[in-house]
XYZ file of C-alpha atoms in Angstrom:
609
model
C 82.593 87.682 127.668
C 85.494 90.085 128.908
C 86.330 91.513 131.987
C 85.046 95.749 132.235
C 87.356 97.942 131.039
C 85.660 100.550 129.325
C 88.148 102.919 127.486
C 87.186 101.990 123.707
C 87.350 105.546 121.870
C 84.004 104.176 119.521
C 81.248 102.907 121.596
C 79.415 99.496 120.868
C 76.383 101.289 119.197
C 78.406 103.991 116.667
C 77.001 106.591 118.062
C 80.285 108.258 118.350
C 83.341 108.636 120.384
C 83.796 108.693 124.290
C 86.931 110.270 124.516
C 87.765 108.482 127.528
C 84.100 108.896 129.222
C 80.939 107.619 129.113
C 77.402 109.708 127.881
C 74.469 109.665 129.573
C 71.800 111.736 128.497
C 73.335 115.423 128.306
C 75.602 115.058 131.009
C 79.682 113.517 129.896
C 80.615 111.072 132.392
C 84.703 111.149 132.975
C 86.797 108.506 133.432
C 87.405 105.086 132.647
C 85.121 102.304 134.409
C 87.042 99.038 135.405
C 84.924 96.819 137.534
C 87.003 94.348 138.982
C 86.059 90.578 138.246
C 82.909 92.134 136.826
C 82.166 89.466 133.477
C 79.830 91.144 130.440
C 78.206 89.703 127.851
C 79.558 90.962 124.484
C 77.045 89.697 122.050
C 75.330 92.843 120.397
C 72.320 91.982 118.663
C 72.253 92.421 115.280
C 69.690 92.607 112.208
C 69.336 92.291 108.781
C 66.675 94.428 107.526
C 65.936 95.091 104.000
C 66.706 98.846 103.420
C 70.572 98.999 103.095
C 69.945 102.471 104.480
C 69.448 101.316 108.243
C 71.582 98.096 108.125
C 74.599 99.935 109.631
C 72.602 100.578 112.469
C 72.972 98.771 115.749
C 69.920 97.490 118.188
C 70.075 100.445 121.324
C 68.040 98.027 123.273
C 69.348 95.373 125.620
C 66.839 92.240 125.260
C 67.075 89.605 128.414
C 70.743 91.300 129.251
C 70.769 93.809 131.615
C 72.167 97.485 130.762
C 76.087 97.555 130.824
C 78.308 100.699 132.201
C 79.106 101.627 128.891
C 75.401 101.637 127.675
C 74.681 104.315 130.210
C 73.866 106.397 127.209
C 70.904 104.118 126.413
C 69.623 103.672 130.017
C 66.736 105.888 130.311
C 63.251 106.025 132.764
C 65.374 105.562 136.070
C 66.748 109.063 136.690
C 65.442 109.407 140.351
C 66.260 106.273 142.078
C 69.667 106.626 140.145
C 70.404 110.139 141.939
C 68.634 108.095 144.785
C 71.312 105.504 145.224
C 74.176 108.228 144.450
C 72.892 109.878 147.751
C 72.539 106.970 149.632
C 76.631 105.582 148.641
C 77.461 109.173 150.777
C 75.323 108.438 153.976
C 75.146 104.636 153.598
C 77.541 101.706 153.817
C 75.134 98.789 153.443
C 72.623 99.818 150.401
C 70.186 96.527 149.645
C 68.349 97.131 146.624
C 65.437 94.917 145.832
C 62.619 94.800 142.877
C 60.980 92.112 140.983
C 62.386 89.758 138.656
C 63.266 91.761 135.644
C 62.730 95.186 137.476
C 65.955 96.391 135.657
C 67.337 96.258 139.714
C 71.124 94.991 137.795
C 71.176 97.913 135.237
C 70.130 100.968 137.387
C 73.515 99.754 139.526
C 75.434 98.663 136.058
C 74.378 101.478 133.977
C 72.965 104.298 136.401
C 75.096 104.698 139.673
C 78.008 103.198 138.248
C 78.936 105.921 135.798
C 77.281 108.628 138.110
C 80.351 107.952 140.384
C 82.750 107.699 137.733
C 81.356 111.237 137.375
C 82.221 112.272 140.672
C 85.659 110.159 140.923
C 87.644 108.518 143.565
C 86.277 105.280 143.026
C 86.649 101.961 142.954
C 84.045 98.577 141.619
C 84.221 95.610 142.206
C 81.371 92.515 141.614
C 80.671 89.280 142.705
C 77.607 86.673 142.861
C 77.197 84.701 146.054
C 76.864 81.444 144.039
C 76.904 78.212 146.424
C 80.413 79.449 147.846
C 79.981 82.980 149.206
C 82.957 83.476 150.891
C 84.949 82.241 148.028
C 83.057 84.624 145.725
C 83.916 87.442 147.866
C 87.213 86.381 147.991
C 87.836 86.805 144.223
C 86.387 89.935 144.188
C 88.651 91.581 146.718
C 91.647 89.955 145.739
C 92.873 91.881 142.410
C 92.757 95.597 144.597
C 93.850 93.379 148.178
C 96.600 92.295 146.309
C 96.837 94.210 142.976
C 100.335 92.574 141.679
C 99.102 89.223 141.224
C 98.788 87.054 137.711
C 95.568 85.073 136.859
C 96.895 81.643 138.403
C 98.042 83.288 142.004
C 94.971 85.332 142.029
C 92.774 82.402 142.305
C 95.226 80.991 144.601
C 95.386 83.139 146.660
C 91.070 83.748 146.388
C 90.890 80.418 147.444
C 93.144 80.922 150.286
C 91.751 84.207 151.947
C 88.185 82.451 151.380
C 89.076 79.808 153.662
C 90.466 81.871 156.279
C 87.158 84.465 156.164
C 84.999 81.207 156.271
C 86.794 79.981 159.524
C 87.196 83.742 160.946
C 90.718 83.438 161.201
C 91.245 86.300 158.755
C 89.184 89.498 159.365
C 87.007 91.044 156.467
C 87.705 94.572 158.100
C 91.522 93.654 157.517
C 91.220 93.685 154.007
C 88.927 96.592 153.470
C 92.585 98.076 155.689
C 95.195 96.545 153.318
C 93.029 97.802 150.102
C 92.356 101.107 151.730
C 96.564 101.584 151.479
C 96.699 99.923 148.116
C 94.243 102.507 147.070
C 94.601 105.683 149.093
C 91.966 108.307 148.946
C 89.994 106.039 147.221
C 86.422 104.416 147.890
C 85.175 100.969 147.206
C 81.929 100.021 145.959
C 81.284 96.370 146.478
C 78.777 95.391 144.113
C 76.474 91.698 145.137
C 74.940 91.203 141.887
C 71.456 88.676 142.428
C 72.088 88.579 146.421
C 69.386 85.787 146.116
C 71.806 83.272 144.995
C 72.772 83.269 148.711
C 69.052 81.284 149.648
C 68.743 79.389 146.231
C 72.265 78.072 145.790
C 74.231 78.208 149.059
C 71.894 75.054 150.707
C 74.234 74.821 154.034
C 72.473 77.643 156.446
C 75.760 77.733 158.952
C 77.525 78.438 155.650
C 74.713 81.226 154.596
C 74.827 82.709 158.259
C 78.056 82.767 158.552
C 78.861 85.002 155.439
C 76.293 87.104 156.221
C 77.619 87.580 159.938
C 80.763 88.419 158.200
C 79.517 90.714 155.708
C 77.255 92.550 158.884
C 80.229 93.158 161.111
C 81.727 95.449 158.544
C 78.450 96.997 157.020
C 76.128 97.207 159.357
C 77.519 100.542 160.826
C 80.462 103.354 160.068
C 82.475 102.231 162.669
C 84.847 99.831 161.082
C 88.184 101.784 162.100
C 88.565 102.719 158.192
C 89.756 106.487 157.079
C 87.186 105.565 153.919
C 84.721 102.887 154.577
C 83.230 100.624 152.040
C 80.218 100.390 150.630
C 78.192 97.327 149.696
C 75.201 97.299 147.827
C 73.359 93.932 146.918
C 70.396 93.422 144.663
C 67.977 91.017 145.326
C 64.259 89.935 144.023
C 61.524 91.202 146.596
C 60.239 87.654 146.832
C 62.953 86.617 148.874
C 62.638 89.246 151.376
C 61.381 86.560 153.318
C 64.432 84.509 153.182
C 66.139 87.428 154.014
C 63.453 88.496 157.272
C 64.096 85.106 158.637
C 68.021 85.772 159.647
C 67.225 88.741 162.575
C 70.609 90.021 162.365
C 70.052 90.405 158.737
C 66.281 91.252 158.915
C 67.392 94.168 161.596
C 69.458 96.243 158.724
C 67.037 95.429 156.169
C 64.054 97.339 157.750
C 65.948 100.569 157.911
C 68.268 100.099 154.529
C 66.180 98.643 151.856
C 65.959 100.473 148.231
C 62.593 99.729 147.073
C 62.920 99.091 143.008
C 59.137 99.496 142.046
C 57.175 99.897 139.179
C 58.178 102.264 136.329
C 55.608 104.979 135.557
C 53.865 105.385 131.810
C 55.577 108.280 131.312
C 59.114 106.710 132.106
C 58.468 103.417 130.105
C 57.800 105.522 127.557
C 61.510 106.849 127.795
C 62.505 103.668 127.637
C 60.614 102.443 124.189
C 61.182 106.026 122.048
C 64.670 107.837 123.503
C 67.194 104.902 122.337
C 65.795 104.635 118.903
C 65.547 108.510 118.751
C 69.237 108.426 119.231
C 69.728 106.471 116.251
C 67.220 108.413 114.357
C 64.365 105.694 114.590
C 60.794 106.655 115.142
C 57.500 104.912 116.252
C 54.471 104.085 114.032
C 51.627 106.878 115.077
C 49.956 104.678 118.148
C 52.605 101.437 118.349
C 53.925 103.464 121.757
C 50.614 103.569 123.869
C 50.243 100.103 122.197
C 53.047 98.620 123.555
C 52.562 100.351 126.852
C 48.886 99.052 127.383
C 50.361 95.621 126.448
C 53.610 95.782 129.173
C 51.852 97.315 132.081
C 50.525 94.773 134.227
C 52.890 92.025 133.346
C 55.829 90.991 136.204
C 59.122 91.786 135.609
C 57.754 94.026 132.552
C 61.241 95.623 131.521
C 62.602 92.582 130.955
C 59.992 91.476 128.644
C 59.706 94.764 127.441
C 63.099 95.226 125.845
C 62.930 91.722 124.378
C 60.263 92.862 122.715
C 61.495 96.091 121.618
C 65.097 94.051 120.527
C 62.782 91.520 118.382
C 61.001 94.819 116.742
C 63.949 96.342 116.135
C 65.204 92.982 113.774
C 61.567 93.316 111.933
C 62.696 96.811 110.979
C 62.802 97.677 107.299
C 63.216 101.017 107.304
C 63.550 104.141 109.954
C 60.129 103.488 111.022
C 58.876 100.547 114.049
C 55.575 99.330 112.723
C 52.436 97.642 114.010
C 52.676 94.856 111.641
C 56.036 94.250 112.429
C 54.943 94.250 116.454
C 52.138 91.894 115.295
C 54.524 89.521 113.738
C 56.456 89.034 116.787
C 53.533 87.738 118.624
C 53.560 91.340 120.633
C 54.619 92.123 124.034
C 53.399 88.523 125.796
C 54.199 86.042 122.925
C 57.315 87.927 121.929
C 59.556 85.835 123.940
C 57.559 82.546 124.333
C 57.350 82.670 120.357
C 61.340 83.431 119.867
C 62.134 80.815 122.217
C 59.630 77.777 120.516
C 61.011 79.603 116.791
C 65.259 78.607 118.098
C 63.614 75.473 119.318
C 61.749 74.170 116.617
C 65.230 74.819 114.085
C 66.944 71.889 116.496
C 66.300 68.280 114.928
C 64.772 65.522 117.457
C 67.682 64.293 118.697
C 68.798 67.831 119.601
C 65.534 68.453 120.919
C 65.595 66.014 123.599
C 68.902 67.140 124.650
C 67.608 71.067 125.120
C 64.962 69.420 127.262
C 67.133 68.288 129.167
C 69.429 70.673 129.143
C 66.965 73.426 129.731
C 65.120 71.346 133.141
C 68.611 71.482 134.555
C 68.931 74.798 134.238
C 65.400 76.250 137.021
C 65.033 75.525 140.436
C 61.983 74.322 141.188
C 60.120 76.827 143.726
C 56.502 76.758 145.508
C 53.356 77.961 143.113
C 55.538 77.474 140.130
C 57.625 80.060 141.425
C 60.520 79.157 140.130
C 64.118 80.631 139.708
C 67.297 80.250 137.934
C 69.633 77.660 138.348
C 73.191 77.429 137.123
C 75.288 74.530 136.181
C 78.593 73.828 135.647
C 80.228 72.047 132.007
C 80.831 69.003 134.467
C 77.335 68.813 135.877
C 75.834 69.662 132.277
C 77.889 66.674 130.489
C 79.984 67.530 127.269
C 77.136 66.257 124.566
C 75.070 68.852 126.179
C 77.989 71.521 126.718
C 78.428 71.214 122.408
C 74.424 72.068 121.563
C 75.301 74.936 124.017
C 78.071 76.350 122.650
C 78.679 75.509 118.652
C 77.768 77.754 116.169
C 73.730 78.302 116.134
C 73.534 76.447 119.083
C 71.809 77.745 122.273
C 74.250 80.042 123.832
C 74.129 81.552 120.094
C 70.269 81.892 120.227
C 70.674 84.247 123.378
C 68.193 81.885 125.190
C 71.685 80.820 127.414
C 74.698 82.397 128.876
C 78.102 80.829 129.533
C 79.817 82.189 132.196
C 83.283 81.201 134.635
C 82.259 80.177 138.201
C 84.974 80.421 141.281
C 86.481 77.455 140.368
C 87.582 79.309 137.154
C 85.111 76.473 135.406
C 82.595 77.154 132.469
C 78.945 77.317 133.650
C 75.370 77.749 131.920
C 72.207 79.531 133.134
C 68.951 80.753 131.506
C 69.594 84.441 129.965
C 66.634 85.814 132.332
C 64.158 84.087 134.552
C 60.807 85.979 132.205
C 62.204 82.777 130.016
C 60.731 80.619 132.962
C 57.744 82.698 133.707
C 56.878 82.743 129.637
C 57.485 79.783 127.652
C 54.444 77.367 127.862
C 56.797 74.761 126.588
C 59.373 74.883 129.664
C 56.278 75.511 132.061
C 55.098 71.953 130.457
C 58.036 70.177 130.966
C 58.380 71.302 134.372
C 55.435 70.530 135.304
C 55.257 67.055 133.757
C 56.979 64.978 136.292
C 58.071 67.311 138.861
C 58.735 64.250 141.379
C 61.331 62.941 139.009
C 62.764 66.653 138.578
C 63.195 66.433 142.159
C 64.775 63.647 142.748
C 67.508 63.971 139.747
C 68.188 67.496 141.505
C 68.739 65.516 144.388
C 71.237 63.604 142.970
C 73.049 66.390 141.347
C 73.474 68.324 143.742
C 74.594 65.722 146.283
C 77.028 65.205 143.657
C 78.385 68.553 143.236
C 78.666 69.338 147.036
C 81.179 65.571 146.875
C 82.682 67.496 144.188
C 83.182 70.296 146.013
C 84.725 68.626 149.002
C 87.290 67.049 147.182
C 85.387 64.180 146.256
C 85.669 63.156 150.609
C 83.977 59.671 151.060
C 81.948 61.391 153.815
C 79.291 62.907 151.203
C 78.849 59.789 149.268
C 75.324 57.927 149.422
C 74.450 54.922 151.231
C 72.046 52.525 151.994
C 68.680 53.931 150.904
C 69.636 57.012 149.716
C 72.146 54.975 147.171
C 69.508 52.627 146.691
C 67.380 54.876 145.772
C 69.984 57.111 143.561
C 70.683 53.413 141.671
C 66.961 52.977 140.893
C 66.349 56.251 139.520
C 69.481 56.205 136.936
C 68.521 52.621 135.933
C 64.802 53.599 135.277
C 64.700 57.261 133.994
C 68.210 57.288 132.284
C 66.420 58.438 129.260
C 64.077 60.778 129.772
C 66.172 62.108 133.047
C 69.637 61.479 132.315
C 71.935 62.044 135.128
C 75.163 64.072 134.156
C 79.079 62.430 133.860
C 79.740 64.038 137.558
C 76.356 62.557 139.278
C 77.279 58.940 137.079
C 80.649 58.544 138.626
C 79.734 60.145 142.365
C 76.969 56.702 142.160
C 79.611 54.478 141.053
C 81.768 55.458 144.032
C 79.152 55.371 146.336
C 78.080 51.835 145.196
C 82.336 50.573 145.509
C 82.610 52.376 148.820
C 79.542 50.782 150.383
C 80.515 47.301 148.789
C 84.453 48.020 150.261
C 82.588 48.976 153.567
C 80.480 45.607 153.521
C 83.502 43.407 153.173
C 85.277 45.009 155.993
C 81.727 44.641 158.139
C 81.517 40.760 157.240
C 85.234 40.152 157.493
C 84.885 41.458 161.183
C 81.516 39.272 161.775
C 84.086 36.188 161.156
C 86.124 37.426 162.728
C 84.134 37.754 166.196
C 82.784 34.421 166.314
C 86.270 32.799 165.846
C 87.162 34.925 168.885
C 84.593 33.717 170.797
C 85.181 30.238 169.867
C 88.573 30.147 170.850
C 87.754 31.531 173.979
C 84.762 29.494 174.178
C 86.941 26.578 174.173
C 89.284 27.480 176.411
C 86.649 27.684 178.753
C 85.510 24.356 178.171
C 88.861 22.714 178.126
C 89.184 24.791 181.498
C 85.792 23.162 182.926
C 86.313 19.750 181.880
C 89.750 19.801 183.904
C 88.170 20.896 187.120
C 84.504 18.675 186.862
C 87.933 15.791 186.070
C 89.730 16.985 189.298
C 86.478 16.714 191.534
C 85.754 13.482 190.063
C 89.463 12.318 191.267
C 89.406 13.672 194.886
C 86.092 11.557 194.978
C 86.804 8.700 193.990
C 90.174 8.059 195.304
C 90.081 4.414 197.338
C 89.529 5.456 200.922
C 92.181 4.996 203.652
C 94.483 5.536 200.737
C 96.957 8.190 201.753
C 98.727 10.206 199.244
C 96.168 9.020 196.513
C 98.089 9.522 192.775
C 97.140 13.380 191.713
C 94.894 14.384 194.667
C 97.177 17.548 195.522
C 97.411 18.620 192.354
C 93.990 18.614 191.796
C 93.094 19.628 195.081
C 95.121 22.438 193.800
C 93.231 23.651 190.691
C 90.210 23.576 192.044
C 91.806 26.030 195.042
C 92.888 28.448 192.568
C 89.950 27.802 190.504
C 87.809 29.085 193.697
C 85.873 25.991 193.640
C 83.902 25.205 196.000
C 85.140 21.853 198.006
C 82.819 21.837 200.432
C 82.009 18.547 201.958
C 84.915 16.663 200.080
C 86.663 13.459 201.230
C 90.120 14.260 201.799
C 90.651 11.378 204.621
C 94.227 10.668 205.499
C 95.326 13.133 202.493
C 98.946 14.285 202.330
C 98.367 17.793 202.262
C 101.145 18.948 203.424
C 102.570 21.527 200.598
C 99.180 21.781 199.541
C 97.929 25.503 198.780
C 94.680 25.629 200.073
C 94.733 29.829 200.508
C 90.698 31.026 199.976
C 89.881 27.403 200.000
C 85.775 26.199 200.785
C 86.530 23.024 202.570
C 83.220 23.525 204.567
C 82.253 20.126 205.914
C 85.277 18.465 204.067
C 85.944 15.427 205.724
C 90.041 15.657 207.005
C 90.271 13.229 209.676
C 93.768 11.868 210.104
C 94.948 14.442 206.410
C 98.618 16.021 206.962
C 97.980 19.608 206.704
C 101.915 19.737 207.843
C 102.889 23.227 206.034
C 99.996 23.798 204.073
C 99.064 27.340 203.343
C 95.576 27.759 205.371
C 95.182 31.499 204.921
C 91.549 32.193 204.527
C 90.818 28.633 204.508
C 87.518 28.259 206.204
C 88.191 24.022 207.477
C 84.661 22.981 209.465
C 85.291 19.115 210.525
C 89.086 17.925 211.338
């Protein structure tokens, strides 16, 4: 994959040259189309039919991709909510445009508006995903026109940078929009939010997902951003996640009034779309394969999608300038078209292999309600590098177009199903899914706790514990075969365990500790006790008439300033004169005849003298 830049004087398909514009139907669309941090699959399909005659030709349909700027040529059926969507980038600066899955929502912006305001000039594209880290997404898109000057390693420097400070609000979106609007005067920006759904079925932290769309609100949501040329932002997102999207008010408040409806394409448009790309290679239709095909597409979900796999799988059964209902037939037509292709690429991979691309493969879907489920991507790390090599030698998956390799924000390699009909259509997936989705589940679990440690530096505040590591521990032991947990998720356990073990010692050394404590102090207090109950047994039993009996002072002393009680104590005759006897109890102490001669009395509360 490259980055869009779309000057090439021969296009992709040989159809002829450009001259430094893009063709799209009758109408030459000027200028050159650079869509910042905007990533394209380059793999043309190719086939290898019999007649030398066609096998120069290239396929003019798209399969599971969607249609690129620079096949704008070859994008045909959408014309009127193309010009819809031009209209709506002059009136509008928040456009949300949502369809079903495999709609074509992705090439009516790609390969419809796109070159229609390359047409028109004075503008500028640039293209992100939400992923799990929005703001750092954005980030990387605006950077290259924020700051234009910068090389590849300072650009995601400095991504990273401004998508901290728009997380914490220290930086302000509208800011940049003002910095780019000098880099780029007299110029407008289109800010293109490719599969806007990522946002609910990535980004799992809702103060996160709030947050960026608060951001993302406070510029859009009205004109009035102080900007000589505002921006415009237009996102594309699968109607089933409206929802989602309802549930946010601030959010759901835009969307009533805003929304770009992608619905169902009419007969006579999918009809564009299966004869006028072949027609511009000179390649017809068997007499009744059309309406065939059509009766056959109409009522399935996400039909284009299917639909131009189909017509891309016909196209390789060609022999000569003629599509042919035996050649539909053999593909397993418009419903086994796909499932078949995908079980064919399968089926080459030996059994070893095979268990890998299972696993590979249930890594790669979310799991949804009703077997609704979506797209998932996954990082080289989370995959694990015996998996990453079936993915990416030659003939392995990514080469079987079932896959796509892409870069995340982290500048790392990543893998995701080439189009969620995949999901929908291939009984074999839908088994596996479906098999043990409680153990699906819970290795998800684990993943993704381990990613988010990842992606917080690997901070021992996301690590497991207790049950949850318990329960982590059980799982790898138990299903490391049939679920096997990637390298990342492995070591993120393994620190967890040492952590909670490192944790433990610290916990016990402190429960010895405590008791030691207290039986030092304990003791002291004993010690202390058996003194005084010693004292009191000396002041009683000192020989009566005695005066000045060995100690008595001394202990009548302690148990003073021990605030012991001395009432009705002996202390006949006693020399007490430099006794201190401050606070004392001597309540019904007997004193007759002591010496209390300079003895400190304050408080003392003396009852018989």
């Amino acid at each position: 994959m490259g980055e869009g830049n779309y000057s090439e004087q021969k296009d992709d398909f040989g159809i002829g040259k450009m001259d430094g514009g893009v063709i799209q139907g009758n109408a030459k669309v000027a200028g050159v189309i650079h869509i910042h941090n905007y990533y394209e699959y380059k793999k043309e399909v190719k086939s290898d039919p019999v007649n030398a005659a066609v096998a120069h030709l290239p396929c003019p349909y798209r399969g599971l991709f969607h249609f690129r700027p620079n096949d704008a040529e070859l994008f045909f059926g959408r014309e009127q909510e193309v010009a819809e969507l031009v209209q709506a980038t002059h009136t509008k600066n928040f456009i949300p445009v949502l369809g079903a899955s495999g709609s074509g929502k992705s090439s009516i912006v790609f390969a419809g508006l796109v070159p229609k305001l390359i047409a028109q000039g004075s503008w500028q594209f640039t293209y992100f995903r939400p992923g799990d880290e929005p703001f750092h997404a954005l980030a990387k898109a605006l950077i290259p026109l924020y700051e234009p000057d910068l090389n590849r390693i300072q650009k995601a420097e400095r991504s990273r940078e401004l998508g901290e400070k728009l997380a914490t609000g220290s930086f302000p979106l509208k800011d940049v929009f003002a910095e780019i609007e000098i880099n780029f005067p007299n110029q407008k920006l289109l800010l293109i939010a490719d599969q806007f759904e990522e946002l609910f079925t990535l980004c799992s932290d809702e103060a996160i997902r709030h947050g960026f769309l608060n951001l993302l609100l406070a510029v859009f949501k009205s004109p009035a951003n102080n900007l000589e040329i505002p921006p415009v932002l237009i996102t594309t997102m699968r109607a089933d996640f409206l929802g989602n999207a309802l549930s946010y008010s601030p959010l759901a408040g835009v969307l009533k009034t805003e929304i770009q409806l992608i619905g169902a394409m009419s007969r006579e448009n999918l009809s564009k779309v299966i004869i006028e790309p072949a027609a511009m290679l000179g390649v017809g239709f068997e007499s009744g394969l059309v309406d065939r095909i059509l009766n056959d597409v109409k009522d399935e979900p996400g039909n284009l999608a299917l639909l131009e796999f189909t017509l891309t799988e016909l196209w390789q059964k060609r022999t000569t300038n003629q599509l042919t209902h035996q050649a539909y037939d053999a593909i397993g037509q418009v419903r086994g078209a796909l499932a078949k292709y995908a079980e064919k690429e399968y089926q080459k991979l030996g059994d070893k292999e095979q268990v890998q691309a299972r696993q590979i493969f249930l890594q790669l879907v979310n799991l949804g309600k009703d077997n609704n489920h979506t797209r998932r991507r996954v990082n080289r790390q989370q995959l694990g590098e015996n998996n990453w090599d079936l993915v990416t030698r030659k003939g392995g998956l990514a080469d079987s177009r079932l896959v796509v390799t892409s870069l995340d924000n982290h500048e790392q390699e990543t893998l995701e199903v080439v189009h969620e009909a995949l999901i929908r259509h291939w009984k074999r997936l839908g088994q596996w899914l479906n098999e043990d989705r409680e153990n699906l589940n819970k290795q998800r679990s684990i993943e993704d706790d381990a990613k988010q440690w990842d992606d917080n530096r690997q901070n021992t505040d996301y690590l497991l514990k207790n049950k949850r590591l318990g329960a982590a521990k059980e799982f790898q032991q138990e299903q490391h075969q049939k679920y096997p947990l990637s390298d990342l998720a492995r070591e993120f356990i393994a620190r967890s365990s040492k952590h909670q073990r490192n944790e433990r010692v610290k916990s016990l050394g402190l429960f010895l500790i405590i008791p030691l404590i207290g039986t030092v102090i304990g003791g002291y207090f004993l010690v202390r006790e058996i003194q005084l109950n010693a004292a009191h047994q000396l002041i009683q039993e000192c020989p009566e008439k005695i005066p000045n009996c060995s100690g008595r002072i001394e202990a009548l002393e302690r148990l003073t300033n021990a605030k012991r009680s001395m009432k009705s104590y002996n202390l006949e005759r006693a020399n007490l004169g430099s006794a201190n006897l401050e606070s004392a109890n001597l309540k019904s102490a007997y004193l007759l005849g002591a010496d209390l001669e300079d003895a400190n009395l304050i408080d003392c509360r003396p009852r018989r003298c």
